[in-house]
Amino acid sequence: RVSQLFRWLGREKFIQDYSDWEPYTLDLRRPPQLPYAAGGPVASRFQHISGDCLWLIVNRASVEAEAELDISACVASASARGNTWHLFDLYRGTPLSGSGDSML
């Protein structure tokens, strides 16, 4: 499934044409006292030259976790270009719900 996802991202030129990469992005809200070494969700953000964003989120804990992701910067970018925005779980191929500020 991951190889299919990477092929799609390659066809969409997301892998080659990203303008910004932010590892350990602060877009993923974590408790401030939780160090990265303690595990839990971590995220990297890739912003395409078109302004679209993609987050790679990994749960480094041995138990399920929920995370809140701040998508406001990318939503503002899409809105400024006159585009609507959509959220998808690319791994599962399902739409996600969220608001212009953040999503769970």
Short mmCIF file of N, CA, C and O in Angstrom, two decimals, residues 15-56:
data_model
loop_
_atom_site.label_atom_id
_atom_site.label_comp_id
_atom_site.label_asym_id
_atom_site.label_seq_id
_atom_site.Cartn_x
_atom_site.Cartn_y
_atom_site.Cartn_z
N ILE A 15 6.39 14.64 -4.60
CA ILE A 15 7.68 14.25 -4.03
C ILE A 15 8.80 15.15 -4.57
O ILE A 15 9.67 15.57 -3.84
N GLN A 16 8.74 15.46 -5.85
CA GLN A 16 9.80 16.24 -6.47
C GLN A 16 9.63 17.75 -6.31
O GLN A 16 10.60 18.48 -6.23
N ASP A 17 8.41 18.22 -6.32
CA ASP A 17 8.16 19.66 -6.39
C ASP A 17 7.66 20.27 -5.09
O ASP A 17 6.81 21.14 -5.09
N TYR A 18 8.17 19.81 -3.97
CA TYR A 18 7.75 20.47 -2.74
C TYR A 18 8.67 21.67 -2.51
O TYR A 18 9.85 21.67 -2.82
N SER A 19 8.07 22.74 -2.01
CA SER A 19 8.83 23.97 -1.81
C SER A 19 9.37 24.07 -0.39
O SER A 19 10.30 24.83 -0.14
N ASP A 20 8.76 23.33 0.53
CA ASP A 20 9.19 23.42 1.91
C ASP A 20 8.97 22.09 2.61
O ASP A 20 7.98 21.40 2.36
N TRP A 21 9.90 21.71 3.45
CA TRP A 21 9.78 20.51 4.27
C TRP A 21 10.10 20.90 5.69
O TRP A 21 11.14 21.50 5.96
N GLU A 22 9.20 20.60 6.61
CA GLU A 22 9.40 20.93 8.01
C GLU A 22 9.31 19.66 8.85
O GLU A 22 8.21 19.19 9.17
N PRO A 23 10.45 19.06 9.19
CA PRO A 23 10.41 17.88 10.05
C PRO A 23 10.02 18.29 11.47
O PRO A 23 10.28 19.42 11.89
N TYR A 24 9.38 17.41 12.18
CA TYR A 24 8.91 17.69 13.55
C TYR A 24 8.11 19.00 13.58
O TYR A 24 8.31 19.84 14.45
N THR A 25 7.22 19.14 12.63
CA THR A 25 6.44 20.36 12.52
C THR A 25 5.63 20.63 13.78
O THR A 25 5.10 19.71 14.41
N LEU A 26 5.54 21.90 14.11
CA LEU A 26 4.72 22.31 15.25
C LEU A 26 3.24 22.35 14.89
O LEU A 26 2.41 22.67 15.74
N ASP A 27 2.91 22.02 13.62
CA ASP A 27 1.51 21.91 13.22
C ASP A 27 0.81 20.81 14.01
O ASP A 27 -0.39 20.87 14.24
N LEU A 28 1.57 19.79 14.41
CA LEU A 28 1.02 18.72 15.23
C LEU A 28 1.15 19.16 16.68
O LEU A 28 2.25 19.40 17.17
N ARG A 29 0.03 19.31 17.32
CA ARG A 29 0.05 19.80 18.71
C ARG A 29 0.36 18.66 19.66
O ARG A 29 -0.34 17.65 19.68
N ARG A 30 1.44 18.83 20.40
CA ARG A 30 1.89 17.86 21.40
C ARG A 30 1.94 18.55 22.75
O ARG A 30 2.16 19.76 22.81
N PRO A 31 1.76 17.79 23.83
CA PRO A 31 1.95 18.41 25.14
C PRO A 31 3.37 18.98 25.24
O PRO A 31 4.33 18.30 24.85
N PRO A 32 3.54 20.21 25.70
CA PRO A 32 4.86 20.84 25.70
C PRO A 32 5.89 20.09 26.54
O PRO A 32 7.08 20.14 26.26
N GLN A 33 5.45 19.38 27.55
CA GLN A 33 6.40 18.67 28.40
C GLN A 33 6.76 17.29 27.86
O GLN A 33 7.61 16.61 28.43
N LEU A 34 6.14 16.85 26.77
CA LEU A 34 6.41 15.52 26.22
C LEU A 34 7.59 15.58 25.25
O LEU A 34 7.46 16.12 24.15
N PRO A 35 8.74 15.03 25.61
CA PRO A 35 9.88 15.05 24.69
C PRO A 35 9.65 14.05 23.54
O PRO A 35 8.92 13.08 23.69
N TYR A 36 10.28 14.31 22.40
CA TYR A 36 10.13 13.42 21.25
C TYR A 36 10.62 12.02 21.58
O TYR A 36 10.09 11.03 21.07
N ALA A 37 11.61 11.90 22.44
CA ALA A 37 12.15 10.59 22.81
C ALA A 37 11.12 9.73 23.54
O ALA A 37 11.24 8.52 23.59
N ALA A 38 10.07 10.36 24.09
CA ALA A 38 9.04 9.63 24.82
C ALA A 38 8.05 8.95 23.89
O ALA A 38 7.18 8.21 24.33
N GLY A 39 8.15 9.19 22.59
CA GLY A 39 7.24 8.57 21.64
C GLY A 39 6.02 9.43 21.41
O GLY A 39 6.02 10.63 21.65
N GLY A 40 4.96 8.79 20.96
CA GLY A 40 3.74 9.51 20.62
C GLY A 40 3.78 10.01 19.19
O GLY A 40 4.75 9.77 18.45
N PRO A 41 2.75 10.70 18.76
CA PRO A 41 2.69 11.17 17.37
C PRO A 41 3.72 12.26 17.08
O PRO A 41 3.96 13.14 17.90
N VAL A 42 4.32 12.17 15.92
CA VAL A 42 5.20 13.20 15.38
C VAL A 42 4.81 13.40 13.91
O VAL A 42 4.26 12.50 13.28
N ALA A 43 5.11 14.57 13.37
CA ALA A 43 4.70 14.86 12.00
C ALA A 43 5.76 15.66 11.26
O ALA A 43 6.49 16.45 11.87
N SER A 44 5.83 15.45 9.96
CA SER A 44 6.59 16.29 9.04
C SER A 44 5.59 16.90 8.06
O SER A 44 4.62 16.24 7.68
N ARG A 45 5.83 18.15 7.68
CA ARG A 45 4.94 18.80 6.71
C ARG A 45 5.71 19.06 5.43
O ARG A 45 6.82 19.58 5.44
N PHE A 46 5.10 18.70 4.31
CA PHE A 46 5.63 18.99 2.99
C PHE A 46 4.67 19.95 2.32
O PHE A 46 3.47 19.68 2.25
N GLN A 47 5.17 21.07 1.84
CA GLN A 47 4.32 22.02 1.13
C GLN A 47 4.74 22.03 -0.32
O GLN A 47 5.91 22.28 -0.65
N HIS A 48 3.80 21.75 -1.20
CA HIS A 48 4.03 21.69 -2.64
C HIS A 48 4.20 23.10 -3.18
O HIS A 48 3.75 24.07 -2.56
N ILE A 49 4.85 23.24 -4.32
CA ILE A 49 5.02 24.57 -4.90
C ILE A 49 3.68 25.22 -5.24
O ILE A 49 3.58 26.43 -5.33
N SER A 50 2.62 24.41 -5.37
CA SER A 50 1.28 24.95 -5.62
C SER A 50 0.65 25.51 -4.35
O SER A 50 -0.37 26.17 -4.42
N GLY A 51 1.25 25.23 -3.19
CA GLY A 51 0.70 25.66 -1.91
C GLY A 51 -0.02 24.55 -1.16
O GLY A 51 -0.33 24.70 0.02
N ASP A 52 -0.32 23.43 -1.84
CA ASP A 52 -0.94 22.30 -1.17
C ASP A 52 0.00 21.71 -0.13
O ASP A 52 1.22 21.81 -0.27
N CYS A 53 -0.57 21.12 0.90
CA CYS A 53 0.24 20.56 1.98
C CYS A 53 -0.05 19.07 2.17
O CYS A 53 -1.16 18.61 1.91
N LEU A 54 0.97 18.40 2.63
CA LEU A 54 0.86 16.99 2.98
C LEU A 54 1.62 16.80 4.28
O LEU A 54 2.72 17.33 4.43
N TRP A 55 1.02 16.08 5.22
CA TRP A 55 1.69 15.79 6.48
C TRP A 55 1.92 14.29 6.57
O TRP A 55 1.02 13.50 6.28
N LEU A 56 3.10 13.92 6.96
CA LEU A 56 3.41 12.54 7.27
C LEU A 56 3.38 12.44 8.79
O LEU A 56 4.20 13.06 9.47
#
